[in-house]
Every structure is written in C-alpha cells, then in structure tokens.
Amino acid sequence: MDTTEKIETKPADFIRQIIAEDLRTGKHAGTVTRFPPEPNGFLHIGHAKSICLNFGIALENNGVCHMRFDDTNPSKEEVAYVESIQKDVKWLGFDWHDKLFYASDYFPALYNYAVELIKMAKAYVCDLSAEEIREYRGTLTEPGKESPWRNRSIEENLDLFERMKKGEFAEGSHVLRAKIDMQSPNLNMRDPVIYRILKVEHHRTGDTWCIYPMYDYTHCLSDAIEGITHSLCTLEFEDHRPLYDWVLDTLKTPCHPQQIEFARLNLTYTVMSKRKMLQLVEGGYVDGWDDPRMLTVSGLRRRGYTPASIRNFCSLIGIGKKESWIDMGVLENAVRDDLNNTAARVMCVLDPIKVVIDNYPEDQVEELEAQNHPQNSEMGTRKLPFSQELYIERSDFMENPPGKFHRLGPGREVRLRYGYLVRCVSFVKDEAGSVQEIHCTYDPATRGGSAPDGRKIKGTIHWVSARHAIPTTVRLYDRLFLTENPEADKNTDFKTHLNPDSRISMAGAMAEPSLTALPPGAQVQFERQGYFSVDPLESSAGRPVFNRIVTLRDSWAKLQHD
Ligand code: ATP
Ligand code: MG
C-alpha cells in the first residue's frame, strides 16, 4: 500500500466536537441522544437528517439514542403515525433497542412537576382567553403586560389546577402559565402557557387526562427524566432554550441536558413540513403520504431509494449552524451513486415500436449472453432471447434523421445491445402518417455487437424480443414542484407550483423477460433510461409495475445550464 495515500476523513461537525470534548472531560458517563417526533404525520427527509445525527452520534460514541414520541397534542396525533415512524427509522437502519418512550408516559410526572412549580409560586392559573393572552404578551418591540390573574395565591392556584385536571372547566377557560417575566426581550419567557384544557381522547392515555402539557414544558422534562445528555434540535428552538433551561433550573432536576441547535434541512423543489405535506395528501395532489413523489421516508422507500443513499446524503450535507438550501440534485446524485454500484443493468422499452428483421429465420430464437453489470463481473450474466420481431424505443428511429443522430433511420446501421448490427431497409406508416413498423436486415457475422471487418458503428440501442417481452407499466416520476422554493412567495399558494408532469405513466412498456422474477422493491437500471424499482403496491406476481427512481444524469442541471 502506498503510505502517502490519505484516508479521507471528514472533520467532525460542531456538535460532534462538543460531544467529543464532553467525553474527554468526563462530563457525562456516556452519550445519550434522542429522536423526538410528534406522531402527527409521516417522517420526511428533514427528519432523516435528525435521525442520522442522533442515532449516528450514539453509534459512533458507544452511546444510546432514545426513540421518543412527543405525543402531547392528542387532536392531531394517531397510532398509524406512531407505527409508520417506527417502521421508517428501522428502515433507515437504526435501532433504539429497548429505549422506546412516549412523552405521554410522563403525564403523571409532568403534572407533579407543575404542582411543584405552583408551590414555588412559579406557575399560576390564568383565566385570560387565548386572544387576550396574545394581546398581553406584547411584541418584539413592546413589553408584555402582566395578567390580572398572575398573583393568585398558591392555594387558589393549586385548587384551580386540580379542578382543571378533574374536568370542571371548559376548554379555553383556564391555562396554567409559568411565572417568569413579562418584560423579557424573549417572548418565550413572557409567562408561557404550560398546560391547557383539551377535552380530547389521547391515542395512548384515552380519557385519563383533559389537560395536556405544552411542548416546551414537556420536552425539557422528558429529556431530563430520560437522562439525555445532548438534546439536539433545529435552529428555530434557539429562542426556546432559555425556557428549556428555566424549567429544569427552577425544578432542580437531577439531570440537565444540553440543548444544541443545528440548521434544518431545506431542499429545493419540495416542501418540507408535515402541515404542507398533509395538504397535498388531503387535497389529492398526491396518492398518499407514500406517493413516490413525496419526500417522505415512506415515499422515498416506495420510489426505490435505498437507506444507504439517504444516510450518505445526510452525511454529505453535514451539520451546520447556518440556514442553507441543498439542491435536490444532491439527493438524486446520492441514490444514483449508490445504485450505480449495486443495480443490475436490464433492458426495457418504454415507448415501443416494432422492428422486423427480414432475413432472420421466423422460428429461430437465440439466447444471447448479457452482462448484469459492466464494471462488476461478479454480478454475472443472463440470457436474453432474440427473435425475428423486436421492440425498440420509438425515439430511436427517425425517418429523416440529422447527421448527428446515431440511431436508426432509413439505410442506417445500429448496434442492438448484446445482439447484432442491424440496418434499416424500410418502414411502414399508418394512414395518419405515423411509423408503425420498421424493417431491418441483420448481419449474422456481428453476434455480440462487433463487425469482423472492423466497421465503426456509433449507436447502440436497447431492445426486447417481441414474443418474449413482458408488458409492463412504467411510471416516470419527476420532481413534484417546478420552482426551487415553492414557498418563497407568501402570497401565492405553494400548490400553484406543482409540476403537472411529475408522473407520466408509460402503460405500454415492454420489458425483458428476466424482470418477472424481480421481488417488490428491487432496483435495476434500465439501460439508457435510468434507475427503476418494482413498485411494492401496484405490482403483482409476474406483472411488475416500475417506478423511475432517478434518471441516469441530472437532466435538471442541464436544463438550467441550457
Ligand atoms: P415539520 O416542520 O415537518 O412539521 P416538526 O419539526 O414539527 O416537522 P417533529 O416531529 O417535531 O416535526 O420533528 C422531530 C425531530 O425532527 C425534531 O427534533 C425536529 O427538529 C427534527 N426535524 C424536523 N424537520 C427537520 C428538518 N427539515 N431538518 C432537520 N431536522 C428536522
Ligand atoms: Mg415540531
């Protein structure tokens, strides 16, 4: 081995540096992170960034990463989401072992902590309406105003809070607020609401509770209860950190995790919030959360993305402190790079036109040897049936081709991949003038694709034997939006930027017969076309339906360049 060869290592990001330093100084016995989704939607590629970060750090440091459902808002949460989230995290390749938690498990503890705050005169029951609370809060430029209920006695607060819990009050009539500072420059510190009345059944606790703790109050305490060392979250929580710390400091919890914020993933040509994604699903703009055009983990899985490609993408984009945008092309490249190494090459004609080889014996079938991967002989070979009638791509024939067109045209010769050289001798048109059938002759001396006389043939095209091909449907998926940032203009509905051609169905495609054996989810490269996968929902035995995962090259980059 060349000793000067450098092993490429990426410098640790700022969070990994903090954790390494904490381990070096022995600040914690070990590293404990958590991934805390709210079960109110499916996970998306942005969550994948957080998953790779939290579970990745645990793996790298011999630590653990907890899976915690932040289920404090029963009106928007569902068991179906809890299940899909677990499936997605596992599919991405991560494991929480026995560390599966729910914030709802802490409802009794959180209630007791709230009682403690009341007893310390650090929380009070407020009778202002939501509207009034907003008014009293002030703005960034105006200080807040104290609630008339702020100085209730501890006894009265304890009594009212208990009665809130018992269900004696209507929704919206009372809340419990932390008593912090209405003059604080940080709006989050102006007596934030920590409990509200919600007469809604919870998917785990049923009707046990009719008061529910707010996110900011729940999150820090859940972290502390679980002994989290580093609580990693996205930048929008930076302003909430003083409250995170205030709750834990005031209650003097034995564990005080360090909240560290990082920049969320923003990806071009998509929307990245569960709320917006829900609009697409509920409005029927896509076929569900796992529509192959959705940037959800389940959509990417169904499209044919590999977990490794998503992990590689997350590692490539890294972790930083500044908001930035990642081009969709980076994600597409990640799956291209992965599948380039692993996907078998096969042939499928998306828009077929028939080719008859006039001088090929009508009853003859040859088995041609085809490589499954041009650079990896270990992936083996397969047999391709060849017969007198074939299908080729309609776009590979031109009646009056320009000079640079290296495919088929009258009198022109082309190479059939793994087959013979064929020359077009005539073609048949229908009444409307469109080409119906192409007639060729083949050169029997060119089996395998090269001519013994050394004549140069520039074009190689893919084909299938008409008699042996399997009819299949191929869905050509493209980006869901036409503009880089569909949310850029706040006055325009992001849905006006949807790409009307984000799914084109090729219902008459013809695939080589080996493709009937592919299991659901399998990925292949259709030569010259791109990477495709067997759709797990629409395919049936022997009848695959294919999803285009990604084209072979970044056609969008080319468009922009042109
Ligand atoms: P959304 O904005 O899509 O509704 P969310 O932040 O409300 O997402 P949660 O279920 O609360 O969704 O998120 C779980 C974790 O995933 C949080 O720690 C959150 O910071 C992180 N996360 C969410 N979106 C992104 C993103 N785009 N990039 C990185 N991390 C994200
Ligand atoms: Mg959230």
XYZ file of C-alpha atoms and ligand atoms in Angstrom:
594
model
C 0.000 0.000 0.000
C 1.173 3.466 -0.843
C 1.915 5.045 2.530
C 1.353 8.536 1.194
C -2.242 7.627 0.427
C -4.550 9.687 2.583
C -7.624 8.202 4.117
C -10.403 10.659 3.646
C -11.961 11.666 6.922
C -14.419 14.455 7.259
C -13.747 16.913 10.067
C -16.223 16.441 12.893
C -19.116 18.906 12.859
C -19.565 21.325 15.765
C -21.972 19.019 17.621
C -19.659 16.031 17.373
C -16.838 18.268 18.602
C -18.845 19.253 21.681
C -19.661 15.620 22.403
C -16.058 14.507 21.943
C -14.939 17.222 24.362
C -17.581 16.209 26.924
C -16.400 12.616 26.695
C -12.774 13.714 27.075
C -13.511 15.726 30.206
C -15.801 13.049 31.624
C -18.754 15.425 31.867
C -21.154 12.529 31.371
C -20.802 8.810 31.936
C -21.885 8.207 28.341
C -23.699 9.819 25.467
C -27.490 9.692 25.339
C -29.368 11.354 22.488
C -32.974 11.098 21.396
C -35.124 11.429 18.307
C -38.419 13.036 19.380
C -41.010 13.067 16.576
C -44.544 14.175 17.113
C -46.809 11.415 15.730
C -48.865 13.805 13.613
C -47.576 12.855 10.173
C -45.075 10.743 8.324
C -41.354 11.314 8.553
C -39.696 13.255 5.764
C -36.158 13.697 4.506
C -35.618 16.521 7.007
C -36.368 14.115 9.842
C -33.895 11.698 8.261
C -31.205 14.322 8.844
C -32.108 14.466 12.526
C -32.327 10.657 12.773
C -28.915 10.183 11.166
C -27.463 12.793 13.504
C -28.945 11.474 16.750
C -28.609 7.757 16.078
C -25.302 8.301 14.286
C -23.749 10.081 17.279
C -24.947 7.338 19.612
C -23.424 4.646 17.377
C -20.122 6.478 16.984
C -19.745 7.029 20.725
C -20.980 3.763 22.107
C -23.984 5.635 23.397
C -27.704 5.166 23.045
C -30.359 7.054 21.175
C -33.867 7.022 22.543
C -36.896 6.881 20.338
C -39.421 9.190 21.964
C -42.846 10.091 20.719
C -43.624 13.635 21.614
C -47.342 12.954 21.856
C -48.725 15.928 23.744
C -51.254 17.128 21.186
C -53.946 14.422 21.006
C -56.107 16.267 18.497
C -53.574 15.789 15.711
C -51.934 12.514 16.615
C -52.691 8.961 15.536
C -51.464 5.435 16.158
C -50.950 4.987 12.406
C -48.308 7.707 12.541
C -46.611 6.082 15.532
C -46.329 2.873 13.549
C -45.113 4.431 10.327
C -42.460 6.431 12.175
C -41.045 3.315 13.827
C -41.003 1.467 10.529
C -39.204 4.354 8.832
C -36.495 4.723 11.468
C -35.794 0.982 11.343
C -35.761 1.002 7.573
C -33.173 3.786 7.644
C -31.032 1.294 9.522
C -31.260 2.470 13.113
C -32.221 0.729 16.314
C -33.357 2.143 19.642
C -33.203 -1.316 21.277
C -35.418 -1.126 24.383
C -35.367 2.666 24.536
C -38.818 3.409 23.218
C -40.610 6.168 25.119
C -43.671 8.344 24.927
C -43.995 11.789 26.441
C -47.498 10.678 27.448
C -45.883 8.181 29.814
C -44.654 11.187 31.746
C -48.047 12.882 32.125
C -48.280 11.983 35.835
C -44.697 13.151 36.487
C -45.266 16.333 34.465
C -48.386 17.061 36.474
C -46.480 16.666 39.714
C -43.729 18.961 38.460
C -46.397 21.549 37.630
C -47.791 21.310 41.150
C -44.264 21.857 42.409
C -43.922 24.986 40.291
C -47.188 26.296 41.717
C -45.970 25.642 45.226
C -42.803 27.594 44.439
C -45.011 30.453 43.173
C -43.510 29.860 39.760
C -46.750 28.975 37.980
C -50.311 30.252 38.067
C -53.701 29.527 36.626
C -54.739 32.256 34.203
C -58.319 32.941 33.097
C -57.484 35.130 30.120
C -58.680 33.878 26.752
C -56.152 32.776 24.139
C -56.800 36.027 22.321
C -56.167 38.105 25.453
C -53.025 36.178 26.282
C -51.718 37.026 22.828
C -52.540 40.703 23.332
C -50.977 40.832 26.781
C -47.815 39.134 25.525
C -46.694 42.257 23.652
C -44.367 42.159 20.683
C -40.664 42.206 19.948
C -40.730 45.977 20.370
C -43.330 46.286 23.134
C -43.026 44.729 26.566
C -45.768 42.416 27.762
C -48.430 43.217 30.312
C -48.990 41.142 33.418
C -52.127 39.039 33.591
C -54.628 40.141 36.262
C -54.518 36.520 37.488
C -50.759 36.483 37.904
C -50.743 36.990 41.632
C -53.278 34.437 42.737
C -52.369 32.708 45.961
C -50.609 29.363 45.861
C -53.668 27.736 47.493
C -56.024 29.114 44.898
C -53.724 28.030 42.078
C -53.414 24.515 43.489
C -57.176 24.280 43.804
C -57.855 25.607 40.302
C -55.195 23.434 38.674
C -56.630 20.355 40.327
C -60.099 21.274 39.158
C -58.749 21.813 35.627
C -57.462 18.264 35.814
C -60.801 16.980 37.064
C -62.546 18.447 34.059
C -64.542 21.107 35.880
C -63.715 23.840 33.350
C -64.378 24.308 29.684
C -61.660 24.250 27.079
C -60.007 27.639 26.751
C -61.333 28.958 30.055
C -58.135 28.401 32.048
C -54.487 27.630 31.395
C -51.517 27.096 33.633
C -48.689 29.515 32.944
C -45.103 29.649 34.134
C -44.461 32.845 36.066
C -41.290 34.183 34.539
C -41.009 37.718 33.189
C -43.485 39.718 31.124
C -40.718 42.261 30.378
C -38.317 39.709 28.936
C -36.977 40.571 25.492
C -37.577 36.901 24.694
C -41.284 36.346 24.016
C -40.983 32.705 25.040
C -40.192 33.861 28.578
C -43.293 36.055 28.965
C -45.212 33.683 31.189
C -45.595 30.874 28.644
C -48.598 28.585 28.837
C -47.505 25.179 30.110
C -50.870 23.400 30.431
C -54.150 23.754 28.603
C -57.533 22.101 28.794
C -58.290 19.792 25.852
C -61.273 17.502 26.141
C -59.889 15.146 23.564
C -59.104 11.423 23.802
C -55.447 10.591 23.584
C -54.336 7.640 21.469
C -52.479 6.182 24.428
C -53.976 7.602 27.604
C -57.597 7.606 26.456
C -59.720 9.949 28.550
C -57.492 9.855 31.628
C -56.458 13.444 31.002
C -58.284 16.519 29.900
C -55.346 18.827 30.478
C -52.279 18.446 28.324
C -48.779 19.890 28.803
C -47.312 22.175 26.146
C -44.330 21.213 24.018
C -41.703 23.467 25.603
C -42.574 22.343 29.087
C -42.797 18.664 28.152
C -39.707 18.412 26.045
C -37.084 19.536 28.532
C -38.599 17.470 31.320
C -38.843 14.365 29.123
C -35.173 14.825 28.233
C -34.279 15.183 31.927
C -36.367 12.182 33.008
C -34.632 10.001 30.427
C -31.138 11.216 31.290
C -30.451 12.648 27.853
C -27.006 14.236 27.678
C -27.342 16.226 24.450
C -30.710 17.397 23.205
C -30.223 18.218 19.540
C -32.849 20.284 17.793
C -33.274 22.639 14.875
C -32.453 26.356 14.969
C -35.985 27.599 15.490
C -35.694 26.327 19.061
C -32.752 28.561 19.867
C -35.107 31.170 21.346
C -36.776 28.451 23.381
C -33.546 27.365 25.048
C -33.838 29.916 27.913
C -37.233 28.385 28.742
C -35.815 24.851 28.445
C -33.148 25.828 30.946
C -35.509 27.809 33.175
C -37.845 24.849 33.700
C -35.000 22.471 34.568
C -33.160 25.000 36.725
C -36.286 26.027 38.606
C -37.301 22.455 39.298
C -33.689 21.497 40.039
C -33.983 18.261 38.083
C -31.093 15.886 38.755
C -30.296 15.825 35.065
C -29.974 18.933 32.917
C -29.377 18.033 29.257
C -27.622 20.498 26.983
C -29.798 21.734 24.151
C -27.822 22.328 20.954
C -29.386 23.721 17.799
C -28.416 22.936 14.213
C -29.707 24.128 10.845
C -32.664 22.219 9.479
C -32.570 20.658 6.059
C -34.100 22.769 3.314
C -34.296 21.040 -0.034
C -35.160 22.687 -3.344
C -38.182 21.654 -5.434
C -40.121 20.345 -2.457
C -41.973 21.413 0.658
C -40.705 20.149 3.954
C -43.315 20.475 6.572
C -45.830 17.935 7.693
C -48.558 20.549 7.525
C -47.913 21.267 3.847
C -47.477 17.604 3.053
C -50.799 16.873 4.705
C -52.401 19.438 2.395
C -51.006 17.589 -0.618
C -52.317 14.283 0.711
C -55.734 15.513 1.770
C -56.219 17.563 -1.393
C -55.485 14.535 -3.556
C -52.499 16.203 -5.228
C -50.531 13.045 -4.489
C -51.627 9.484 -3.757
C -50.987 9.463 -0.040
C -48.011 10.041 2.230
C -46.060 7.306 0.470
C -46.618 8.624 -3.024
C -43.255 8.098 -4.762
C -43.016 11.845 -5.416
C -43.255 12.740 -1.748
C -40.054 13.494 0.084
C -41.288 11.391 2.973
C -39.209 8.420 4.056
C -42.071 6.148 3.000
C -42.355 7.903 -0.374
C -38.622 7.619 -0.980
C -38.740 3.951 0.016
C -41.585 3.279 -2.379
C -39.841 5.226 -5.129
C -36.864 2.880 -4.710
C -34.367 4.942 -2.748
C -32.037 2.819 -0.633
C -31.483 3.515 3.076
C -27.754 3.771 2.348
C -28.324 6.505 -0.214
C -30.298 8.556 2.310
C -27.681 8.038 5.014
C -24.951 9.012 2.560
C -26.888 12.096 1.592
C -27.223 13.135 5.242
C -23.562 12.579 5.864
C -22.629 14.514 2.737
C -24.664 17.611 3.609
C -23.252 17.660 7.145
C -24.393 19.582 10.194
C -24.059 23.321 10.483
C -25.356 26.325 12.356
C -26.436 28.432 9.395
C -29.674 28.099 7.429
C -28.923 26.894 3.934
C -30.531 25.203 0.964
C -29.487 21.906 -0.505
C -30.186 21.294 -4.158
C -32.456 18.368 -4.930
C -29.765 17.214 -7.350
C -27.585 16.310 -4.368
C -30.162 13.825 -3.096
C -30.702 12.438 -6.584
C -26.965 12.025 -7.016
C -26.723 10.121 -3.765
C -29.129 7.450 -4.969
C -27.509 7.416 -8.416
C -24.102 6.815 -6.857
C -25.407 4.007 -4.698
C -27.382 2.238 -7.411
C -24.623 2.672 -9.960
C -22.646 0.146 -7.931
C -25.414 -2.229 -6.985
C -28.216 -2.194 -9.552
C -28.275 -4.818 -12.295
C -28.498 -3.493 -15.845
C -31.532 -4.674 -17.793
C -33.495 -3.602 -20.834
C -36.976 -2.196 -21.024
C -38.549 -0.349 -23.925
C -40.787 2.393 -22.593
C -42.448 3.517 -25.813
C -42.162 0.539 -28.150
C -42.158 0.365 -31.914
C -41.852 -2.970 -33.697
C -38.776 -3.961 -35.675
C -38.934 -6.927 -38.066
C -35.641 -8.474 -39.113
C -36.468 -9.627 -42.605
C -33.551 -12.007 -43.037
C -33.826 -13.623 -39.578
C -35.456 -17.100 -39.585
C -39.017 -16.776 -38.410
C -38.953 -19.660 -35.938
C -35.493 -19.114 -34.597
C -34.798 -17.967 -31.035
C -31.267 -17.335 -29.840
C -30.164 -16.917 -26.296
C -27.733 -14.032 -26.121
C -25.445 -13.557 -23.206
C -25.802 -10.213 -21.414
C -23.727 -8.814 -18.564
C -25.630 -7.765 -15.472
C -23.121 -5.034 -14.629
C -20.485 -3.654 -16.970
C -17.904 -2.983 -14.229
C -18.708 -5.824 -11.890
C -18.362 -9.274 -13.412
C -19.327 -10.831 -10.074
C -22.886 -9.797 -10.763
C -22.896 -12.401 -13.529
C -24.689 -12.688 -16.813
C -28.153 -13.580 -18.035
C -29.688 -14.908 -21.231
C -31.665 -12.611 -23.496
C -33.955 -14.185 -26.083
C -33.516 -12.772 -29.585
C -36.003 -13.401 -32.376
C -37.231 -12.009 -35.668
C -39.527 -9.403 -34.134
C -38.247 -6.958 -31.611
C -39.320 -3.760 -29.935
C -37.129 -0.716 -29.788
C -37.763 2.742 -28.425
C -39.866 4.849 -30.797
C -37.440 7.733 -30.284
C -34.547 5.580 -31.518
C -35.873 5.780 -35.085
C -36.150 8.866 -37.276
C -37.489 8.999 -40.763
C -35.256 11.916 -41.675
C -32.507 11.872 -39.086
C -29.962 14.671 -38.864
C -26.316 13.739 -39.289
C -25.609 13.594 -35.557
C -28.379 11.070 -34.875
C -26.504 7.827 -34.272
C -29.508 5.603 -34.012
C -31.811 4.083 -36.596
C -33.010 5.711 -39.817
C -33.549 4.588 -43.403
C -30.368 2.882 -44.630
C -28.613 3.352 -41.291
C -26.973 0.681 -39.220
C -27.114 0.455 -35.441
C -25.940 -1.980 -32.776
C -28.507 -3.834 -30.701
C -27.065 -4.116 -27.201
C -25.586 -7.624 -26.705
C -27.072 -8.542 -30.118
C -26.332 -7.871 -33.746
C -25.784 -4.960 -36.043
C -28.986 -4.254 -37.948
C -29.653 -1.956 -40.905
C -32.985 -0.302 -41.620
C -34.265 -1.260 -45.080
C -37.826 0.098 -44.954
C -40.631 1.207 -42.690
C -44.420 1.126 -42.686
C -46.685 4.067 -41.857
C -50.326 4.089 -40.881
C -52.960 6.278 -42.556
C -52.233 9.096 -40.157
C -48.627 9.065 -41.262
C -47.042 7.737 -38.114
C -44.452 4.990 -38.334
C -45.867 1.579 -37.373
C -43.130 -0.874 -38.100
C -39.505 -0.810 -39.083
C -37.885 -3.428 -41.280
C -34.233 -4.268 -40.933
C -31.728 -6.840 -42.021
C -29.154 -8.211 -39.612
C -25.571 -9.164 -40.209
C -25.162 -12.730 -38.855
C -21.400 -12.175 -38.518
C -21.892 -9.492 -35.862
C -23.311 -11.511 -32.981
C -22.269 -9.799 -29.748
C -22.171 -6.421 -31.454
C -18.889 -6.079 -33.291
C -18.241 -6.335 -37.001
C -15.440 -8.637 -38.186
C -14.484 -6.110 -40.856
C -13.952 -3.502 -38.156
C -16.556 -1.051 -39.449
C -17.420 1.546 -36.849
C -20.959 1.785 -35.545
C -21.537 4.690 -33.190
C -25.019 3.946 -31.921
C -26.086 1.196 -29.539
C -29.743 0.878 -28.643
C -31.729 -1.298 -26.271
C -34.414 -3.703 -27.408
C -36.541 -6.642 -26.325
C -37.788 -9.667 -28.226
C -41.453 -9.011 -29.035
C -42.531 -12.590 -28.460
C -40.778 -12.849 -25.100
C -41.223 -9.350 -23.702
C -43.487 -8.763 -20.747
C -45.932 -5.888 -20.966
C -45.483 -3.570 -18.044
C -46.378 -0.127 -16.787
C -43.584 2.275 -16.043
C -44.142 5.439 -14.082
C -41.766 8.213 -14.952
C -41.539 10.263 -11.800
C -40.072 13.702 -11.719
C -39.810 16.495 -9.170
C -43.127 17.423 -7.632
C -42.577 21.168 -7.985
C -41.347 23.292 -10.863
C -39.743 26.001 -8.748
C -36.821 25.794 -6.365
C -38.725 27.209 -3.444
C -42.485 26.764 -3.853
C -42.983 28.631 -0.561
C -40.903 31.677 -1.459
C -43.859 33.935 -2.185
C -46.103 34.050 0.849
C -48.992 35.456 -1.204
C -49.101 32.540 -3.617
C -50.354 29.092 -2.728
C -47.373 26.733 -2.908
C -49.572 24.273 -4.785
C -49.627 26.530 -7.844
C -46.016 25.471 -8.376
C -46.814 21.756 -8.679
C -45.237 20.088 -11.698
C -48.090 18.768 -13.894
C -45.679 16.245 -15.420
C -44.340 14.876 -12.152
C -45.784 11.480 -13.072
C -46.014 10.191 -16.622
C -47.312 6.658 -16.999
C -45.988 4.511 -19.809
C -48.678 1.849 -19.875
C -47.413 0.031 -22.961
C -43.813 -0.554 -21.951
C -42.155 -3.868 -22.819
C -39.542 -5.387 -20.543
C -37.085 -8.215 -20.981
C -38.467 -11.466 -19.522
C -35.961 -11.701 -16.650
C -37.803 -8.843 -14.953
C -40.775 -11.012 -13.977
C -38.544 -12.554 -11.327
C -37.818 -9.290 -9.508
C -39.216 -9.034 -5.980
C -41.187 -5.948 -4.903
C -38.877 -3.063 -4.144
C -35.988 -4.397 -6.231
C -33.924 -1.780 -8.043
C -32.490 -2.095 -11.540
C -31.017 0.163 -14.165
C -32.940 0.219 -17.412
C -30.081 0.742 -19.817
C -30.045 4.285 -21.223
C -33.148 5.224 -19.196
C -32.384 5.476 -15.525
C -32.849 3.587 -12.286
C -36.181 1.930 -11.637
C -37.759 -0.109 -8.871
C -40.582 -2.606 -8.671
C -43.499 -0.810 -7.067
C -44.459 -2.813 -3.970
C -48.133 -1.843 -4.059
C -49.089 -1.928 -7.712
C -47.108 -4.942 -8.892
C -48.494 -8.459 -8.893
C -46.791 -11.801 -9.451
C -45.109 -11.778 -12.865
C -46.548 -8.334 -13.592
C -44.202 -5.702 -12.266
C -45.038 -2.011 -12.300
C -41.913 0.111 -12.295
C -41.177 3.450 -10.659
C -38.447 5.624 -12.025
C -36.194 6.444 -9.100
C -33.914 8.813 -10.966
C -32.637 9.440 -14.470
C -29.090 8.452 -15.373
C -27.900 12.040 -15.456
C -29.062 15.205 -13.824
C -31.342 16.452 -16.575
C -32.447 19.455 -14.478
C -28.896 20.718 -14.175
C -28.630 20.516 -17.943
C -31.882 22.418 -18.392
C -30.662 25.199 -16.142
C -27.372 25.239 -17.986
C -29.083 25.479 -21.366
P -42.449 19.689 10.474
O -41.819 21.051 10.475
O -42.263 18.940 9.217
O -43.854 19.675 10.933
P -41.555 19.067 13.041
O -40.329 19.748 13.441
O -42.820 19.619 13.551
O -41.574 18.896 11.481
P -41.218 16.835 14.719
O -41.946 15.554 14.677
O -41.444 17.748 15.861
O -41.541 17.551 13.363
O -39.675 16.614 14.494
C -38.918 15.601 15.076
C -37.477 15.989 15.018
O -37.059 16.148 13.671
C -37.244 17.311 15.710
O -36.103 17.172 16.542
C -37.008 18.272 14.598
O -36.129 19.291 14.970
C -36.404 17.382 13.504
N -36.654 17.942 12.195
C -37.854 18.258 11.661
N -37.702 18.806 10.442
C -36.374 18.837 10.188
C -35.573 19.298 9.103
N -36.110 19.834 7.996
N -34.235 19.167 9.193
C -33.678 18.613 10.283
N -34.368 18.173 11.348
C -35.704 18.279 11.313
Mg -42.198 20.143 15.745
